[in-house]
Amino acid sequence: MRSMSRQALLAALSLSIFLPASADERDPSERLEADLRALFADEGTLSIGEVEEALIRDRVTAHDLHFAGPEGQQLWLDRYVVSGDYDRPDEVRIEGIRLETPGREQSRLVAETLLLDTPSRAVLPLHEETWPAEVTVDGLTVEALSAEFDAQASGQGAGKGRGRIAVERLQAAGVNRDALDALEVSGVKGKAAGDDEFGSGTFSLAFARVEGLRGLEGAEEERELDRLEVRDLSLDFDRLVASLSSLEADGDMTDGEGGFRLEALELDLARMIALAPEAERTRLRMLSNVLTDGSGRLRLDADSSGRWESGEDASRLLGELTLTADEAFGWALDADLPVRLPEGVAPADYLARMDSLEGVTLLGGRIDATLTDLGLFGRLPTIMAASQGVSEAAFLEQARTQAQGFGMMLGPEIEALFSGLVAMMAGEASELAIALTLPAESELEALSADPLALPERLEMRVESR
């Protein structure tokens, strides 16, 4: 796929040379033809049917372009249109794009139109992996894009893959070599056949948008994203059958807050189990029965928000999280943590990356969590007792004894926690509330490195309801 995409950009979206710094007295039609021919001079042969200038508007058009590459690749462009001042165009419009790449990684790309809004040049170096810093595009729109690929197996035994993807519309704004202000796609449908992580299947996506994507030139883990939105995603593969109604994520902490919201992530466990290897089905079916009460469909909803308040000597981090597995369990978390960040570190920068806890000092605070039974814990005794070949009463008694044993080793708070879980399985409670008061003047990295020591260093209250 990466190779196919690079070849597609090389031919279908490339077309550039460096423009002279001094004024060019040639007609725009002469300049466009010369620039196009110069671009492909060292890479193959290019034929152009006609180049003409509009009589009324500042517009020059090259018709019926055909490029033949040295390795058999073929590119057809119906029209290449430059509007406005040739040295600083209002837009560049490419119509009727068709690309075919033969060989081991066969591919075919078709696009109805590619529109470049206010590009810094009439012919852009999109075939280059690294653009000159001065090359920019205010906006980019692709209509009716489709791509087909067929990667054959290599001699090293790598699996082959075939597939197709179609995109109704793709738009990008603020494009340069290191960042995108915004990228939006709609009407995505595709299918793939291969031996990758999920196997073969189909997918669709109604809409997706990213904003504030930065760090494209650097390492992938260092890239930053201000906002992500996804709507109506569907996956139907050999090893993953799922759908998602919506996902919204806010990673821009400069305004003091961020978070994410996940709505109706549904996993079709029954179909995934039927497609799984036979040796794994019994274990997976037991897990599915526990989570879904036999329906085979698991729905997850989540909502998380975080914010920070900056003070002279300390910052305050506040966060909330709710997670619901329909007909299984609910989990709610509320945190209020005063902290002292390393000197010179802004809270927004720290929260945006969160790659290390080094130098962060906890000044106390609290974390409140609530676990709610929505059916999961009531089903556990029956399934666990059957797997162990004992009665439900015997299983519950054994669980109570184990909870007491944990208490002897780790303290009464841990005993209260496990005893609360047993009470939920026995139907004696439906909620388990945990309140933590955290130690002041503690290094967060040290606390996270030794979680077993936490019961001795913090105050913990457990209540079954």
Tab-separated table of C-alpha atoms in Angstrom:
chain	number	residue	atom	x	y	z
A	1	MET	CA	0.000	0.000	0.000
A	2	ARG	CA	2.773	2.464	0.925
A	3	SER	CA	4.565	1.746	-2.360
A	4	MET	CA	1.350	2.044	-4.350
A	5	SER	CA	0.517	5.376	-2.694
A	6	ARG	CA	3.982	6.765	-3.381
A	7	GLN	CA	3.788	5.762	-7.043
A	8	ALA	CA	0.338	7.284	-7.316
A	9	LEU	CA	1.569	10.595	-5.931
A	10	LEU	CA	4.660	10.405	-8.116
A	11	ALA	CA	2.599	10.388	-11.277
A	12	ALA	CA	-0.977	11.495	-10.640
A	13	LEU	CA	-0.294	14.318	-8.236
A	14	SER	CA	3.207	15.368	-9.223
A	15	LEU	CA	4.113	17.826	-11.990
A	16	SER	CA	6.723	20.334	-10.897
A	17	ILE	CA	9.967	22.094	-11.483
A	18	PHE	CA	11.612	24.982	-9.728
A	19	LEU	CA	10.508	28.273	-11.281
A	20	PRO	CA	13.154	30.867	-12.107
A	21	ALA	CA	13.526	33.699	-9.647
A	22	SER	CA	13.479	36.302	-12.406
A	23	ALA	CA	10.412	37.193	-14.483
A	24	ASP	CA	9.706	34.843	-17.410
A	25	GLU	CA	8.613	36.572	-20.610
A	26	ARG	CA	7.219	33.421	-22.237
A	27	ASP	CA	3.482	32.930	-22.606
A	28	PRO	CA	1.873	30.869	-19.810
A	29	SER	CA	1.027	28.157	-22.328
A	30	GLU	CA	4.686	27.848	-23.318
A	31	ARG	CA	5.779	27.827	-19.695
A	32	LEU	CA	3.272	25.148	-18.674
A	33	GLU	CA	4.230	22.830	-21.513
A	34	ALA	CA	7.929	23.362	-20.854
A	35	ASP	CA	7.520	22.731	-17.137
A	36	LEU	CA	5.557	19.528	-17.693
A	37	ARG	CA	8.028	18.193	-20.225
A	38	ALA	CA	10.998	19.091	-18.035
A	39	LEU	CA	9.436	17.244	-15.100
A	40	PHE	CA	9.187	13.932	-16.968
A	41	ALA	CA	12.301	14.318	-19.108
A	42	ASP	CA	14.411	11.969	-16.971
A	43	GLU	CA	11.626	9.551	-16.004
A	44	GLY	CA	9.900	8.509	-19.230
A	45	THR	CA	8.017	9.978	-22.170
A	46	LEU	CA	5.216	12.547	-22.085
A	47	SER	CA	2.790	13.450	-24.849
A	48	ILE	CA	0.489	16.491	-24.708
A	49	GLY	CA	-2.419	16.892	-27.069
A	50	GLU	CA	-2.803	20.682	-26.878
A	51	VAL	CA	-1.990	23.651	-24.639
A	52	GLU	CA	-4.219	26.713	-24.870
A	53	GLU	CA	-4.864	30.018	-23.124
A	54	ALA	CA	-8.349	31.359	-22.366
A	55	LEU	CA	-9.221	34.590	-24.174
A	56	ILE	CA	-11.036	36.248	-21.246
A	57	ARG	CA	-9.720	34.790	-18.003
A	58	ASP	CA	-6.132	34.232	-16.902
A	59	ARG	CA	-6.214	30.505	-17.509
A	60	VAL	CA	-3.983	28.050	-19.339
A	61	THR	CA	-4.966	24.448	-20.028
A	62	ALA	CA	-3.019	21.398	-21.137
A	63	HIS	CA	-5.234	18.714	-22.733
A	64	ASP	CA	-4.816	14.954	-23.106
A	65	LEU	CA	-1.577	14.252	-21.281
A	66	HIS	CA	-0.130	10.748	-21.408
A	67	PHE	CA	2.984	9.667	-19.520
A	68	ALA	CA	4.709	6.300	-20.032
A	69	GLY	CA	7.278	5.391	-17.404
A	70	PRO	CA	10.382	3.228	-17.810
A	71	GLU	CA	8.849	0.376	-15.792
A	72	GLY	CA	5.547	0.285	-17.659
A	73	GLN	CA	3.538	2.702	-15.532
A	74	GLN	CA	0.929	4.682	-17.452
A	75	LEU	CA	-0.627	8.037	-16.508
A	76	TRP	CA	-3.448	9.834	-18.290
A	77	LEU	CA	-4.691	13.336	-17.470
A	78	ASP	CA	-7.639	14.754	-19.404
A	79	ARG	CA	-6.850	18.343	-18.442
A	80	TYR	CA	-4.305	20.271	-16.376
A	81	VAL	CA	-5.643	23.788	-15.745
A	82	VAL	CA	-3.795	26.725	-14.152
A	83	SER	CA	-5.978	29.744	-13.261
A	84	GLY	CA	-4.695	33.202	-12.287
A	85	ASP	CA	-1.141	34.511	-12.305
A	86	TYR	CA	1.097	31.651	-13.442
A	87	ASP	CA	3.734	32.579	-10.836
A	88	ARG	CA	1.126	32.600	-8.038
A	89	PRO	CA	-2.008	30.801	-9.276
A	90	ASP	CA	-5.452	31.117	-7.758
A	91	GLU	CA	-5.924	27.399	-8.344
A	92	VAL	CA	-4.662	24.386	-10.234
A	93	ARG	CA	-7.259	21.887	-11.405
A	94	ILE	CA	-6.437	18.423	-12.743
A	95	GLU	CA	-9.288	16.440	-14.334
A	96	GLY	CA	-9.618	12.835	-15.431
A	97	ILE	CA	-6.691	11.267	-13.576
A	98	ARG	CA	-5.947	7.616	-14.398
A	99	LEU	CA	-2.833	5.794	-13.266
A	100	GLU	CA	-1.843	2.181	-13.869
A	101	THR	CA	1.249	0.606	-12.307
A	102	PRO	CA	2.270	-2.919	-13.418
A	103	GLY	CA	4.667	-5.340	-11.784
A	104	ARG	CA	4.653	-7.140	-8.455
A	105	GLU	CA	2.575	-4.421	-6.807
A	106	GLN	CA	-0.024	-3.746	-9.480
A	107	SER	CA	-2.254	-0.773	-8.840
A	108	ARG	CA	-4.804	1.409	-10.575
A	109	LEU	CA	-5.836	4.857	-9.390
A	110	VAL	CA	-8.666	6.988	-10.769
A	111	ALA	CA	-9.794	10.451	-9.675
A	112	GLU	CA	-12.418	12.670	-11.258
A	113	THR	CA	-10.769	15.930	-10.174
A	114	LEU	CA	-7.909	17.220	-8.057
A	115	LEU	CA	-8.242	20.895	-7.091
A	116	LEU	CA	-5.344	22.803	-5.482
A	117	ASP	CA	-6.390	26.106	-3.919
A	118	THR	CA	-3.863	28.994	-4.033
A	119	PRO	CA	-0.743	26.866	-4.513
A	120	SER	CA	2.576	28.653	-4.252
A	121	ARG	CA	3.488	27.315	-7.722
A	122	ALA	CA	1.683	26.391	-10.895
A	123	VAL	CA	3.288	22.929	-10.905
A	124	LEU	CA	3.907	21.414	-7.495
A	125	PRO	CA	6.628	18.933	-6.430
A	126	LEU	CA	4.203	16.431	-4.940
A	127	HIS	CA	6.357	13.573	-6.217
A	128	GLU	CA	9.118	14.575	-3.806
A	129	GLU	CA	9.123	13.023	-0.348
A	130	THR	CA	10.360	16.294	1.177
A	131	TRP	CA	9.050	19.578	-0.175
A	132	PRO	CA	11.003	22.821	-0.194
A	133	ALA	CA	9.913	24.838	2.836
A	134	GLU	CA	8.416	27.598	0.671
A	135	VAL	CA	6.007	25.280	-1.156
A	136	THR	CA	2.488	25.513	0.266
A	137	VAL	CA	-1.130	24.836	-0.709
A	138	ASP	CA	-4.013	26.615	1.022
A	139	GLY	CA	-6.457	23.856	0.168
A	140	LEU	CA	-6.732	20.539	-1.652
A	141	THR	CA	-9.877	18.739	-2.841
A	142	VAL	CA	-10.146	15.345	-4.539
A	143	GLU	CA	-13.468	14.166	-5.977
A	144	ALA	CA	-14.427	10.559	-6.792
A	145	LEU	CA	-11.144	8.901	-5.910
A	146	SER	CA	-10.721	5.142	-6.246
A	147	ALA	CA	-7.727	2.859	-6.060
A	148	GLU	CA	-7.209	-0.837	-6.708
A	149	PHE	CA	-4.121	-2.813	-5.768
A	150	ASP	CA	-2.869	-6.363	-6.125
A	151	ALA	CA	0.398	-7.042	-4.307
A	152	GLN	CA	1.722	-10.464	-5.271
A	153	ALA	CA	3.630	-12.724	-2.889
A	154	SER	CA	7.362	-12.077	-2.752
A	155	GLY	CA	10.118	-14.630	-2.819
A	156	GLN	CA	10.673	-14.135	0.918
A	157	GLY	CA	7.257	-15.646	1.660
A	158	ALA	CA	5.373	-12.439	2.405
A	159	GLY	CA	1.641	-12.781	1.911
A	160	LYS	CA	-0.081	-11.133	-1.035
A	161	GLY	CA	-2.904	-8.639	-0.712
A	162	ARG	CA	-5.642	-7.386	-2.987
A	163	GLY	CA	-8.112	-4.643	-2.400
A	164	ARG	CA	-10.042	-1.606	-3.490
A	165	ILE	CA	-10.905	1.691	-1.836
A	166	ALA	CA	-13.236	4.446	-3.030
A	167	VAL	CA	-13.569	7.944	-1.551
A	168	GLU	CA	-16.366	10.280	-2.556
A	169	ARG	CA	-14.546	13.405	-1.410
A	170	LEU	CA	-11.262	14.322	0.256
A	171	GLN	CA	-10.416	17.854	1.399
A	172	ALA	CA	-7.315	19.289	3.050
A	173	ALA	CA	-6.469	22.815	4.197
A	174	GLY	CA	-3.228	24.501	5.171
A	175	VAL	CA	-0.949	21.935	3.531
A	176	ASN	CA	2.812	22.076	3.918
A	177	ARG	CA	5.538	19.490	4.282
A	178	ASP	CA	5.267	19.220	8.091
A	179	ALA	CA	1.619	19.935	8.926
A	180	LEU	CA	-2.029	19.940	7.922
A	181	ASP	CA	-4.495	22.446	9.311
A	182	ALA	CA	-7.371	20.089	8.479
A	183	LEU	CA	-8.081	16.881	6.557
A	184	GLU	CA	-11.590	15.619	5.859
A	185	VAL	CA	-12.830	12.514	4.020
A	186	SER	CA	-16.372	11.347	3.322
A	187	GLY	CA	-18.033	8.376	1.671
A	188	VAL	CA	-15.237	5.831	2.085
A	189	LYS	CA	-15.841	2.210	1.066
A	190	GLY	CA	-13.384	-0.584	0.486
A	191	LYS	CA	-12.465	-4.227	0.601
A	192	ALA	CA	-9.237	-6.089	1.176
A	193	ALA	CA	-8.071	-9.671	0.833
A	194	GLY	CA	-4.888	-10.776	2.526
A	195	ASP	CA	-3.186	-12.363	5.499
A	196	ASP	CA	-2.669	-9.311	7.691
A	197	GLU	CA	-3.837	-8.854	11.297
A	198	PHE	CA	-7.582	-8.790	10.522
A	199	GLY	CA	-7.671	-10.984	7.415
A	200	SER	CA	-10.008	-10.297	4.476
A	201	GLY	CA	-13.168	-8.226	4.542
A	202	THR	CA	-14.897	-4.937	3.827
A	203	PHE	CA	-15.029	-1.547	5.508
A	204	SER	CA	-16.912	1.724	5.218
A	205	LEU	CA	-16.655	5.169	6.768
A	206	ALA	CA	-19.219	7.932	6.405
A	207	PHE	CA	-17.045	10.810	7.603
A	208	ALA	CA	-13.719	11.560	9.276
A	209	ARG	CA	-11.899	14.805	10.054
A	210	VAL	CA	-8.578	15.650	11.680
A	211	GLU	CA	-7.452	19.127	12.693
A	212	GLY	CA	-4.055	20.504	13.644
A	213	LEU	CA	-1.862	17.610	12.511
A	214	ARG	CA	1.775	18.529	13.138
A	215	GLY	CA	5.163	16.837	13.051
A	216	LEU	CA	4.775	14.945	9.763
A	217	GLU	CA	8.503	15.207	9.116
A	218	GLY	CA	9.437	13.749	12.498
A	219	ALA	CA	8.976	10.369	14.138
A	220	GLU	CA	5.421	9.020	14.191
A	221	GLU	CA	5.245	8.963	17.993
A	222	GLU	CA	6.087	12.676	18.137
A	223	ARG	CA	3.221	13.818	15.916
A	224	GLU	CA	0.497	15.957	17.459
A	225	LEU	CA	-3.198	16.173	16.655
A	226	ASP	CA	-5.584	18.815	17.944
A	227	ARG	CA	-8.865	17.114	17.083
A	228	LEU	CA	-10.248	13.907	15.570
A	229	GLU	CA	-13.808	13.117	14.542
A	230	VAL	CA	-15.096	9.832	13.089
A	231	ARG	CA	-18.687	8.921	12.199
A	232	ASP	CA	-20.310	5.660	11.118
A	233	LEU	CA	-17.374	3.284	10.792
A	234	SER	CA	-18.058	-0.356	9.897
A	235	LEU	CA	-15.559	-3.241	9.753
A	236	ASP	CA	-16.437	-6.742	8.572
A	237	PHE	CA	-13.261	-8.837	8.475
A	238	ASP	CA	-12.267	-12.425	9.200
A	239	ARG	CA	-11.034	-11.586	12.696
A	240	LEU	CA	-12.805	-8.316	13.471
A	241	VAL	CA	-16.490	-7.484	13.046
A	242	ALA	CA	-17.335	-4.122	14.552
A	243	SER	CA	-19.129	-0.831	14.057
A	244	LEU	CA	-18.732	2.610	15.582
A	245	SER	CA	-21.352	5.326	15.635
A	246	SER	CA	-19.037	8.208	16.494
A	247	LEU	CA	-15.708	9.138	18.028
A	248	GLU	CA	-14.596	12.631	19.012
A	249	ALA	CA	-11.192	13.356	20.514
A	250	ASP	CA	-9.859	16.753	21.593
A	251	GLY	CA	-6.083	16.739	22.029
A	252	ASP	CA	-5.554	20.498	22.058
A	253	MET	CA	-4.818	21.396	25.684
A	254	THR	CA	-3.894	25.028	25.048
A	255	ASP	CA	-7.424	26.057	26.064
A	256	GLY	CA	-7.080	24.198	29.354
A	257	GLU	CA	-9.170	21.142	28.543
A	258	GLY	CA	-9.455	18.093	26.322
A	259	GLY	CA	-10.949	14.615	26.186
A	260	PHE	CA	-12.729	12.068	24.034
A	261	ARG	CA	-16.202	10.650	23.513
A	262	LEU	CA	-16.910	7.173	22.140
A	263	GLU	CA	-20.467	6.328	21.160
A	264	ALA	CA	-21.804	2.878	20.298
A	265	LEU	CA	-18.719	0.809	19.592
A	266	GLU	CA	-20.315	-2.591	18.878
A	267	LEU	CA	-18.350	-5.823	18.585
A	268	ASP	CA	-20.036	-8.824	16.997
A	269	LEU	CA	-18.367	-11.419	19.200
A	270	ALA	CA	-20.571	-14.270	17.937
A	271	ARG	CA	-19.395	-13.844	14.334
A	272	MET	CA	-15.783	-13.341	15.387
A	273	ILE	CA	-15.890	-16.552	17.413
A	274	ALA	CA	-17.381	-18.459	14.471
A	275	LEU	CA	-14.485	-17.247	12.319
A	276	ALA	CA	-11.822	-18.002	14.952
A	277	PRO	CA	-9.724	-21.213	14.938
A	278	GLU	CA	-11.700	-24.136	16.345
A	279	ALA	CA	-9.295	-24.662	19.256
A	280	GLU	CA	-9.992	-21.134	20.554
A	281	ARG	CA	-13.776	-21.077	20.220
A	282	THR	CA	-14.717	-22.661	23.575
A	283	ARG	CA	-12.694	-20.159	25.592
A	284	LEU	CA	-13.897	-17.213	23.500
A	285	ARG	CA	-17.519	-18.359	23.711
A	286	MET	CA	-17.297	-18.484	27.515
A	287	LEU	CA	-15.915	-14.957	27.582
A	288	SER	CA	-18.655	-13.767	25.239
A	289	ASN	CA	-21.368	-15.320	27.401
A	290	VAL	CA	-19.995	-13.545	30.477
A	291	LEU	CA	-19.866	-10.158	28.752
A	292	THR	CA	-23.058	-10.301	26.663
A	293	ASP	CA	-25.378	-12.749	28.470
A	294	GLY	CA	-25.368	-14.956	25.378
A	295	SER	CA	-26.341	-12.278	22.826
A	296	GLY	CA	-22.889	-12.278	21.264
A	297	ARG	CA	-22.919	-8.491	20.775
A	298	LEU	CA	-20.979	-6.140	23.043
A	299	ARG	CA	-21.620	-2.384	23.041
A	300	LEU	CA	-19.196	0.097	24.599
A	301	ASP	CA	-19.742	3.802	25.313
A	302	ALA	CA	-17.134	6.077	26.863
A	303	ASP	CA	-16.813	9.728	27.792
A	304	SER	CA	-13.654	11.288	29.182
A	305	SER	CA	-12.722	14.882	29.924
A	306	GLY	CA	-9.659	16.478	31.462
A	307	ARG	CA	-8.716	20.036	32.304
A	308	TRP	CA	-6.024	21.906	34.144
A	309	GLU	CA	-5.895	25.020	36.264
A	310	SER	CA	-2.559	26.756	36.562
A	311	GLY	CA	-1.417	28.470	39.776
A	312	GLU	CA	1.733	30.241	40.889
A	313	ASP	CA	3.259	27.295	42.748
A	314	ALA	CA	1.218	24.336	41.499
A	315	SER	CA	-1.173	23.175	38.821
A	316	ARG	CA	-4.401	21.325	39.330
A	317	LEU	CA	-5.327	18.414	37.084
A	318	LEU	CA	-8.967	17.372	36.989
A	319	GLY	CA	-10.432	14.498	35.052
A	320	GLU	CA	-13.598	12.471	34.640
A	321	LEU	CA	-14.192	9.162	32.878
A	322	THR	CA	-17.269	7.024	32.362
A	323	LEU	CA	-17.182	3.678	30.564
A	324	THR	CA	-20.244	1.505	29.990
A	325	ALA	CA	-20.333	-2.015	28.606
A	326	ASP	CA	-24.003	-2.561	27.885
A	327	GLU	CA	-25.533	-5.350	30.042
A	328	ALA	CA	-22.112	-5.966	31.610
A	329	PHE	CA	-20.639	-3.227	33.806
A	330	GLY	CA	-20.173	0.499	34.296
A	331	TRP	CA	-17.036	2.295	35.445
A	332	ALA	CA	-16.805	5.918	36.583
A	333	LEU	CA	-13.693	7.816	37.649
A	334	ASP	CA	-13.309	11.321	39.084
A	335	ALA	CA	-9.848	12.745	39.847
A	336	ASP	CA	-8.636	16.001	41.381
A	337	LEU	CA	-4.839	16.159	41.596
A	338	PRO	CA	-2.748	19.161	42.593
A	339	VAL	CA	0.745	18.697	41.148
A	340	ARG	CA	3.982	20.569	40.769
A	341	LEU	CA	5.396	20.188	37.269
A	342	PRO	CA	9.092	20.326	36.387
A	343	GLU	CA	10.430	23.852	36.213
A	344	GLY	CA	9.770	25.539	32.893
A	345	VAL	CA	7.132	23.003	31.751
A	346	ALA	CA	3.751	24.429	30.752
A	347	PRO	CA	0.719	22.327	31.810
A	348	ALA	CA	-0.670	22.331	28.259
A	349	ASP	CA	2.583	20.943	26.832
A	350	TYR	CA	2.822	18.269	29.534
A	351	LEU	CA	-0.767	17.075	29.126
A	352	ALA	CA	-0.492	17.039	25.338
A	353	ARG	CA	2.430	14.595	25.420
A	354	MET	CA	2.211	12.696	28.750
A	355	ASP	CA	5.256	10.673	27.688
A	356	SER	CA	6.918	10.736	31.096
A	357	LEU	CA	6.048	11.321	34.769
A	358	GLU	CA	9.616	12.266	35.601
A	359	GLY	CA	9.842	15.368	37.752
A	360	VAL	CA	6.097	15.584	38.482
A	361	THR	CA	5.396	15.946	42.207
A	362	LEU	CA	2.017	14.999	43.598
A	363	LEU	CA	0.728	17.422	46.231
A	364	GLY	CA	-2.061	15.227	47.514
A	365	GLY	CA	-5.453	14.984	45.851
A	366	ARG	CA	-8.155	12.404	45.461
A	367	ILE	CA	-9.432	9.761	43.037
A	368	ASP	CA	-12.987	8.424	43.341
A	369	ALA	CA	-14.049	5.371	41.357
A	370	THR	CA	-17.336	3.503	41.130
A	371	LEU	CA	-17.862	0.048	39.619
A	372	THR	CA	-21.483	-0.790	38.779
A	373	ASP	CA	-22.844	-4.235	37.965
A	374	LEU	CA	-25.043	-4.229	34.860
A	375	GLY	CA	-25.270	-8.021	34.685
A	376	LEU	CA	-21.664	-9.211	34.415
A	377	PHE	CA	-21.068	-10.045	38.092
A	378	GLY	CA	-24.358	-11.875	38.430
A	379	ARG	CA	-23.305	-14.231	35.622
A	380	LEU	CA	-19.793	-14.902	36.885
A	381	PRO	CA	-20.605	-17.454	39.653
A	382	THR	CA	-22.565	-19.721	37.314
A	383	ILE	CA	-19.902	-19.754	34.614
A	384	MET	CA	-16.894	-19.943	36.940
A	385	ALA	CA	-18.449	-22.688	39.077
A	386	ALA	CA	-19.242	-24.752	35.980
A	387	SER	CA	-15.675	-24.367	34.679
A	388	GLN	CA	-14.294	-25.587	38.038
A	389	GLY	CA	-16.838	-28.375	38.468
A	390	VAL	CA	-18.214	-27.039	41.792
A	391	SER	CA	-21.493	-25.553	42.973
A	392	GLU	CA	-22.097	-21.796	42.923
A	393	ALA	CA	-22.200	-21.732	46.716
A	394	ALA	CA	-18.834	-23.492	46.904
A	395	PHE	CA	-17.330	-21.090	44.377
A	396	LEU	CA	-18.552	-18.038	46.332
A	397	GLU	CA	-17.247	-19.427	49.605
A	398	GLN	CA	-13.876	-20.071	47.985
A	399	ALA	CA	-13.851	-16.495	46.641
A	400	ARG	CA	-14.563	-15.078	50.116
A	401	THR	CA	-11.705	-17.099	51.564
A	402	GLN	CA	-9.361	-15.796	48.870
A	403	ALA	CA	-10.431	-12.206	49.611
A	404	GLN	CA	-9.521	-12.713	53.275
A	405	GLY	CA	-6.149	-14.111	52.211
A	406	PHE	CA	-5.426	-11.004	50.115
A	407	GLY	CA	-6.341	-8.910	53.157
A	408	MET	CA	-3.828	-10.757	55.336
A	409	MET	CA	-1.077	-10.110	52.790
A	410	LEU	CA	-1.954	-6.595	51.561
A	411	GLY	CA	-4.118	-5.038	54.271
A	412	PRO	CA	-7.774	-4.550	55.194
A	413	GLU	CA	-8.459	-2.121	52.343
A	414	ILE	CA	-7.550	-4.741	49.744
A	415	GLU	CA	-9.691	-7.286	51.596
A	416	ALA	CA	-12.610	-4.839	51.476
A	417	LEU	CA	-12.076	-4.412	47.728
A	418	PHE	CA	-12.138	-8.133	46.935
A	419	SER	CA	-14.931	-8.795	49.407
A	420	GLY	CA	-16.965	-6.136	47.625
A	421	LEU	CA	-16.453	-7.900	44.320
A	422	VAL	CA	-17.632	-11.153	45.896
A	423	ALA	CA	-20.699	-9.365	47.296
A	424	MET	CA	-21.564	-8.180	43.781
A	425	MET	CA	-21.239	-11.731	42.432
A	426	ALA	CA	-23.480	-12.981	45.248
A	427	GLY	CA	-26.143	-10.357	44.493
A	428	GLU	CA	-25.615	-8.643	47.861
A	429	ALA	CA	-24.398	-5.385	46.275
A	430	SER	CA	-24.706	-3.654	42.897
A	431	GLU	CA	-21.994	-1.005	43.281
A	432	LEU	CA	-18.491	-0.806	44.636
A	433	ALA	CA	-17.177	2.658	45.486
A	434	ILE	CA	-13.454	3.285	46.010
A	435	ALA	CA	-12.122	6.563	47.412
A	436	LEU	CA	-8.377	7.229	47.347
A	437	THR	CA	-6.600	10.077	49.119
A	438	LEU	CA	-3.138	10.411	47.657
A	439	PRO	CA	0.073	11.222	49.518
A	440	ALA	CA	1.496	14.737	49.313
A	441	GLU	CA	5.025	15.535	48.159
A	442	SER	CA	5.343	12.260	46.247
A	443	GLU	CA	7.072	11.672	42.935
A	444	LEU	CA	4.519	10.268	40.486
A	445	GLU	CA	7.131	8.228	38.641
A	446	ALA	CA	8.158	6.501	41.882
A	447	LEU	CA	4.533	5.711	42.753
A	448	SER	CA	3.789	4.263	39.308
A	449	ALA	CA	6.951	2.153	39.406
A	450	ASP	CA	5.890	0.380	42.623
A	451	PRO	CA	2.084	-0.083	42.564
A	452	LEU	CA	2.158	-2.846	45.214
A	453	ALA	CA	3.404	-0.291	47.754
A	454	LEU	CA	0.479	2.052	47.109
A	455	PRO	CA	-1.838	0.618	49.835
A	456	GLU	CA	0.738	1.600	52.458
A	457	ARG	CA	1.228	5.116	51.081
A	458	LEU	CA	-2.318	6.296	50.469
A	459	GLU	CA	-5.643	6.346	52.260
A	460	MET	CA	-8.215	4.014	50.729
A	461	ARG	CA	-11.903	3.583	51.569
A	462	VAL	CA	-14.073	0.904	49.975
A	463	GLU	CA	-17.858	0.794	50.219
A	464	SER	CA	-20.256	-1.785	48.806
A	465	ARG	CA	-23.745	-0.541	48.007
